[in-house]
């Protein structure tokens, strides 16, 4: 099987539908579809919690298997070479961060070093997937799930929104003190 073949069944179906409609070749129809901007996502309020039923119903089992394969406790056995399992593992590592908190590069490195010694590769990939934002040496978890082009969407877990919603929110010290003792 060629590595350039598309594995996304939905994309293949849309390509074939376009071929029937336009008479284009498979390659031309696929390129035309991938050139289109991604469909807009409905905006979500950051404070709106996802119902547990939605989190369970949308679970990407392939991503879960990738995490189970490559993660041993808190450590990575290795960084996956294939893009889809790598994205799933990166989303798993994102749970070590808090949304709404700023991190210095050394803090990001320290969090990632507990998983794998190649912190630069992990940090770069988290930024490349736009789950972490970097500006002037300061890192933050993105405020929302980034828009994805179809070719990029094939790499990330299909339940990216639900996985991203699991990233904990930072609670400033004053808010924690106001909660009182446990």
XYZ file of C-alpha atoms in Angstrom:
182
model
C 0.000 0.000 0.000
C 1.381 3.401 -0.930
C 2.086 5.791 1.929
C 0.571 8.624 -0.113
C -2.850 6.978 -0.160
C -5.459 8.734 1.891
C -6.701 6.812 4.897
C -9.575 9.156 5.689
C -12.712 7.382 4.418
C -14.778 10.570 4.632
C -12.319 12.448 2.419
C -12.288 9.579 -0.086
C -16.087 9.647 -0.256
C -16.101 13.415 -0.812
C -13.429 13.071 -3.524
C -15.449 10.394 -5.320
C -18.609 12.492 -5.071
C -16.753 15.463 -6.599
C -15.339 13.220 -9.358
C -18.869 12.123 -10.262
C -20.156 15.684 -10.194
C -17.281 17.394 -12.055
C -15.664 14.619 -14.119
C -12.253 15.413 -12.574
C -9.607 12.764 -11.946
C -9.198 11.508 -8.377
C -6.016 13.533 -7.890
C -7.536 16.756 -9.248
C -10.709 16.353 -7.170
C -8.693 15.604 -4.015
C -6.415 18.610 -4.535
C -9.429 20.865 -5.110
C -11.056 19.649 -1.885
C -7.870 20.036 0.146
C -7.386 23.566 -1.207
C -10.735 24.639 0.234
C -10.685 26.277 3.678
C -11.904 24.070 6.519
C -15.574 24.337 7.440
C -16.103 26.816 10.282
C -16.515 25.362 13.747
C -19.234 26.623 15.988
C -17.714 28.848 18.670
C -17.706 27.377 22.155
C -17.631 29.237 25.389
C -14.429 28.341 27.226
C -16.366 28.046 30.467
C -18.994 25.710 29.032
C -18.134 22.213 30.262
C -18.626 19.341 27.865
C -21.165 16.815 29.115
C -19.538 13.537 30.097
C -21.762 11.739 27.588
C -20.245 13.839 24.757
C -16.715 13.048 25.901
C -17.408 9.323 25.946
C -19.369 9.257 22.688
C -16.662 11.076 20.726
C -13.674 9.040 21.915
C -11.129 8.301 19.186
C -10.152 4.703 19.916
C -7.182 4.868 17.529
C -5.768 7.778 19.506
C -6.363 5.931 22.772
C -4.496 2.891 21.418
C -1.583 5.110 20.343
C -1.335 6.593 23.827
C -1.489 3.120 25.385
C 1.219 1.895 23.003
C 3.686 4.755 23.437
C 3.086 5.901 27.024
C 4.320 3.888 29.982
C 3.158 5.573 33.175
C 4.488 9.136 32.967
C 7.159 8.337 30.352
C 7.090 7.900 26.607
C 8.594 4.654 25.359
C 9.441 6.570 22.188
C 8.095 9.454 20.124
C 5.865 7.994 17.401
C 7.166 8.522 13.877
C 3.726 8.376 12.241
C 1.829 11.659 12.426
C -1.533 10.435 13.735
C -0.176 8.521 16.757
C 2.273 11.373 17.426
C -0.573 13.895 17.555
C -2.485 11.669 19.993
C 0.565 11.370 22.251
C 1.137 15.129 22.094
C -2.465 15.768 23.125
C -1.879 13.410 26.042
C 1.214 15.419 27.042
C -0.802 18.635 26.794
C -2.667 17.510 29.924
C 0.499 18.400 31.899
C -0.178 22.076 31.194
C -2.888 24.461 32.373
C -4.923 26.761 30.167
C -4.634 30.408 31.182
C -1.132 30.076 32.613
C 2.091 31.418 31.131
C 5.183 29.200 31.048
C 8.810 30.097 30.553
C 10.636 27.823 28.124
C 12.524 26.168 30.976
C 9.184 25.297 32.660
C 7.892 23.757 29.427
C 11.136 21.804 29.123
C 10.880 20.591 32.726
C 7.304 19.344 32.213
C 8.206 17.565 28.987
C 11.479 16.150 30.359
C 9.473 13.975 32.738
C 8.060 12.254 29.620
C 11.033 12.087 27.228
C 14.556 13.459 26.880
C 13.903 15.091 23.472
C 12.031 18.062 24.924
C 12.862 20.311 21.960
C 11.059 18.011 19.513
C 8.014 17.669 21.776
C 7.852 21.418 22.449
C 8.204 22.232 18.735
C 5.452 19.773 17.784
C 3.048 21.164 20.405
C 3.635 24.628 18.925
C 3.370 23.348 15.329
C -0.032 21.805 16.054
C -0.984 25.168 17.639
C -1.948 23.632 20.976
C 0.824 25.685 22.599
C 1.396 29.288 21.564
C 4.815 30.905 21.814
C 5.532 34.640 21.963
C 8.732 36.283 23.252
C 9.879 33.125 25.002
C 6.563 32.711 26.835
C 4.341 29.702 26.179
C 0.592 29.360 26.775
C -1.941 26.675 25.988
C -4.115 27.958 23.136
C -7.431 29.492 24.110
C -9.345 27.300 21.671
C -8.838 24.338 19.367
C -7.223 25.654 16.177
C -9.016 25.559 12.828
C -7.751 22.621 10.760
C -7.380 22.174 7.018
C -8.581 18.724 5.862
C -5.037 17.436 5.370
C -4.096 18.528 8.889
C -7.353 17.259 10.393
C -6.414 13.727 9.290
C -3.473 13.798 11.705
C -5.157 14.940 14.902
C -7.526 12.776 16.962
C -11.106 12.969 15.728
C -12.114 13.905 19.269
C -9.599 16.773 19.416
C -12.198 19.169 20.866
C -13.079 16.781 23.706
C -9.410 16.016 24.449
C -8.555 19.722 24.443
C -11.451 20.391 26.846
C -9.758 18.053 29.370
C -6.725 20.358 29.667
C -7.104 21.819 33.153
C -7.669 25.530 33.727
C -5.163 27.485 35.747
C -6.551 28.746 39.039
C -4.599 31.732 40.355
C -3.428 31.462 43.961
C -6.036 33.991 45.139
C -8.835 31.857 43.692
C -7.431 28.723 45.353
C -7.197 30.513 48.744
C -10.805 31.703 48.407
C -11.955 28.099 48.088
C -10.808 27.395 51.636
C -9.460 24.122 53.015
C -10.470 20.837 51.450
